[in-house]
């Protein structure tokens, strides 16, 4: 395993929305899904890639030798698990004081399963609490070995209808649902999430269906509805992609409340975030 | 009245006082113009008010014992008494005597031995600095005003050998006479209002106000209302005299009186809140709450809670600091954080006991003494009654020191960051030597310029010895020297090391030529971009961080090594106060990509934009690197999103953030809760937001009172988070 590396999009300190307490989130690069609304499009490709922010360009003509103005930047860097650990240890005092820790996210972190396992092992050896954010769509055999190293798993169920799931994410949800059941059986604490994409995932049937499924695998489990994040749109152009849902707006809080109530009535502990 | 009814009545009065205060702020701006200062809660002068001091020098300034005492007496006489039947306290003022002064020092003084150095480095030197030390109000609470008068007379009889001593006591007597006369006139006004008041509840309040003032006019206070009344007058005298603004450990100061009253069943907590709110309304003094006493026991008491309760109901600009240590009750800490988010007024702030105490001990003092050194000023600590530190007054513009060193290096043959550092140290020593000499001059002369007639009464030494506090009569002269502009200097070193020495992307001459041209030469924008995007102070593991630490250590060691004829203890800190614009104007373009005359960084913070958005732990780490660790502060100006509180465990996260920063070596945290939309809107139309309070730096101020340049700076800083 010597010299093993992972491709990291970013390591974000003082992360407050990815689990308990103050955390550092390690975003691994690369994803097997292609959700139309992805709010981290820079993590889709696993290879480091260039982004271009014309507003920052000072037209100096030095593009070939390295941009001085950060108008052209490379997203993604190769790191060893030890290097990643070194960075996440910077805030260990904050984790201890707040009950926080490290969250691995993506992209889809299990796409780099070997790196992930090595990194999580190091975290555990150093007494850090860890969580993962995953789309849960990779084979259980890939995911399972990391579970003993995790304190919490956050996963998405975006759509219950498989055809719709394929249409909007490019991947079937069969494995996701199987894995969710496996995860529930494993006993590890988890939180399921659904991003609320207006006109795609925010139908009451979809939310009720997901909630009922969740309740069937683990009674009264944690379920979060994440409001649509309109900021994602601005991230597409710099990396040469076109956003599929331009102009979409977040749902009003009243609608979030209705959906959360519906999900709760199916037997989940449902909360929503305003986005 | 039931307690609930009482609560309603008091809360209603506090709200009404708040509304009047906000209206008064508007009027003050129209009258005094914009300031970049604290809000002191004084009033706009009545129409036609025209009092002016009598000068004793060509520029019209007044000086010395006579000039200050007589002008103060005349000014106080010009104030009509102020009594508001809704307030628990009475009295207020209209002008600050010190504000009439045109020049900080005596215009006839010969500053030529230092003038060139002062101008060259833009030094905020020691000559003519005033207050910035803390009186021990307990001296007054124990003696009462008659007791203070008696003490002055007693020592006047003993120390009467020289004309200077006689003049000193004469001035103190004139000062006290003037203050007592002001009180008498105000008491008479209370009596008159009482006679005419028809509302039975307000009548009752005026009767209580009258009794408390009549007693306190002569005797040491016995009750909480009397103690608050005494301290409120203490505030009015000090502030109107020379802008003195130190507070103290307010909860401990008031505790004995509260305990006395409650034991006798004289008051309930509603009364206490009402009296305390009147005291807090009298001035935005810097008060500390909680923290360990000399034995290590935490000082949070029911009074600390009542102070927070009063502050909560007032919802105005205040300066309260909670001292964080292991023994601080969690619930009190939590309540402080809740109020910070609830009102978004920048209070309370949080100081770090461990780093401050250990730091001061490192400078050679005992733990007991260090524990008595409390947060009493904008960004600084002092031992009430015993120490004369002039904290937050004397400042070294490190960006300018860098610039002088850089110019010298570029004029010579040898170029390297190590050479530059050696020149930086050389010039820093020139600056510090100048500060030492100006301090010596000041301590031998300032009594002829700005004597401390008010604070002398509340220090141990001046009255007993017949010498001004600025004249060797106080126990400790631990003079604070602050560094400002650390980020500019550190980033400049780092950018040169990275781009010129390590990457060889640019040559020394290329960078220098471009800096001289303010990055407006042909290649300027390219070179500026390269320098600006080098490893900056504020980015973890960066060269900027490394240089910030190195320059902080250099500054610390040089200040600690400084000794002058009159001062053997200088204490380093890292703080610009609100002089970021002023210091920036002293410095041309710098190799960190900063253009000429742009502001320097605020306090110990990195430059705006250099810390990834919202990454408070990056910021915390940087500010810990900027700690001098000698008992003075390098404050963290923290901007937090109001949404943090909506998270399930938002308060816990904020507490963990504050606590961990302070545990890791942080000394003081000033927090702004940024309602980004509101600040943006207020920036466009300040007059629509007369009650918007922002923490400017160590102090809070109404946003509307700031000058446009300063508003912009606050907005830039806030928006980035
Ligand atoms: S190097 Fe950067 S700033 Fe210069 S022209 Fe290319 S993109 Fe623009």
Short mmCIF file of C-alpha atoms and ligand atoms in Angstrom, two decimals, chain A residues 52 57-63 67-69 71-72, ligand 1:
data_model
loop_
_atom_site.label_atom_id
_atom_site.label_comp_id
_atom_site.label_asym_id
_atom_site.label_seq_id
_atom_site.Cartn_x
_atom_site.Cartn_y
_atom_site.Cartn_z
CA UNK A 52 -11.50 29.14 -15.79
CA UNK A 57 -8.32 37.30 -15.78
CA UNK A 58 -5.96 40.25 -16.09
CA UNK A 59 -5.03 39.38 -19.69
CA UNK A 60 -1.37 39.03 -18.90
CA UNK A 61 -0.72 36.36 -21.49
CA UNK A 62 1.06 33.99 -19.11
CA UNK A 63 -1.48 31.18 -19.39
CA UNK A 67 -1.81 31.86 -14.12
CA UNK A 68 -0.83 34.46 -11.52
CA UNK A 69 -4.35 35.70 -10.94
CA UNK A 71 -8.25 32.91 -13.19
CA UNK A 72 -7.12 29.49 -14.39
S1 LIG C 1 -2.48 33.68 -17.09
FE1 LIG C 1 -4.42 33.92 -16.04
S2 LIG C 1 -4.68 36.10 -15.85
FE2 LIG C 1 -3.08 35.80 -17.39
S3 LIG C 1 -4.22 35.75 -19.32
FE3 LIG C 1 -4.05 33.65 -18.65
S4 LIG C 1 -5.95 33.31 -17.50
FE4 LIG C 1 -5.73 35.50 -17.71
#
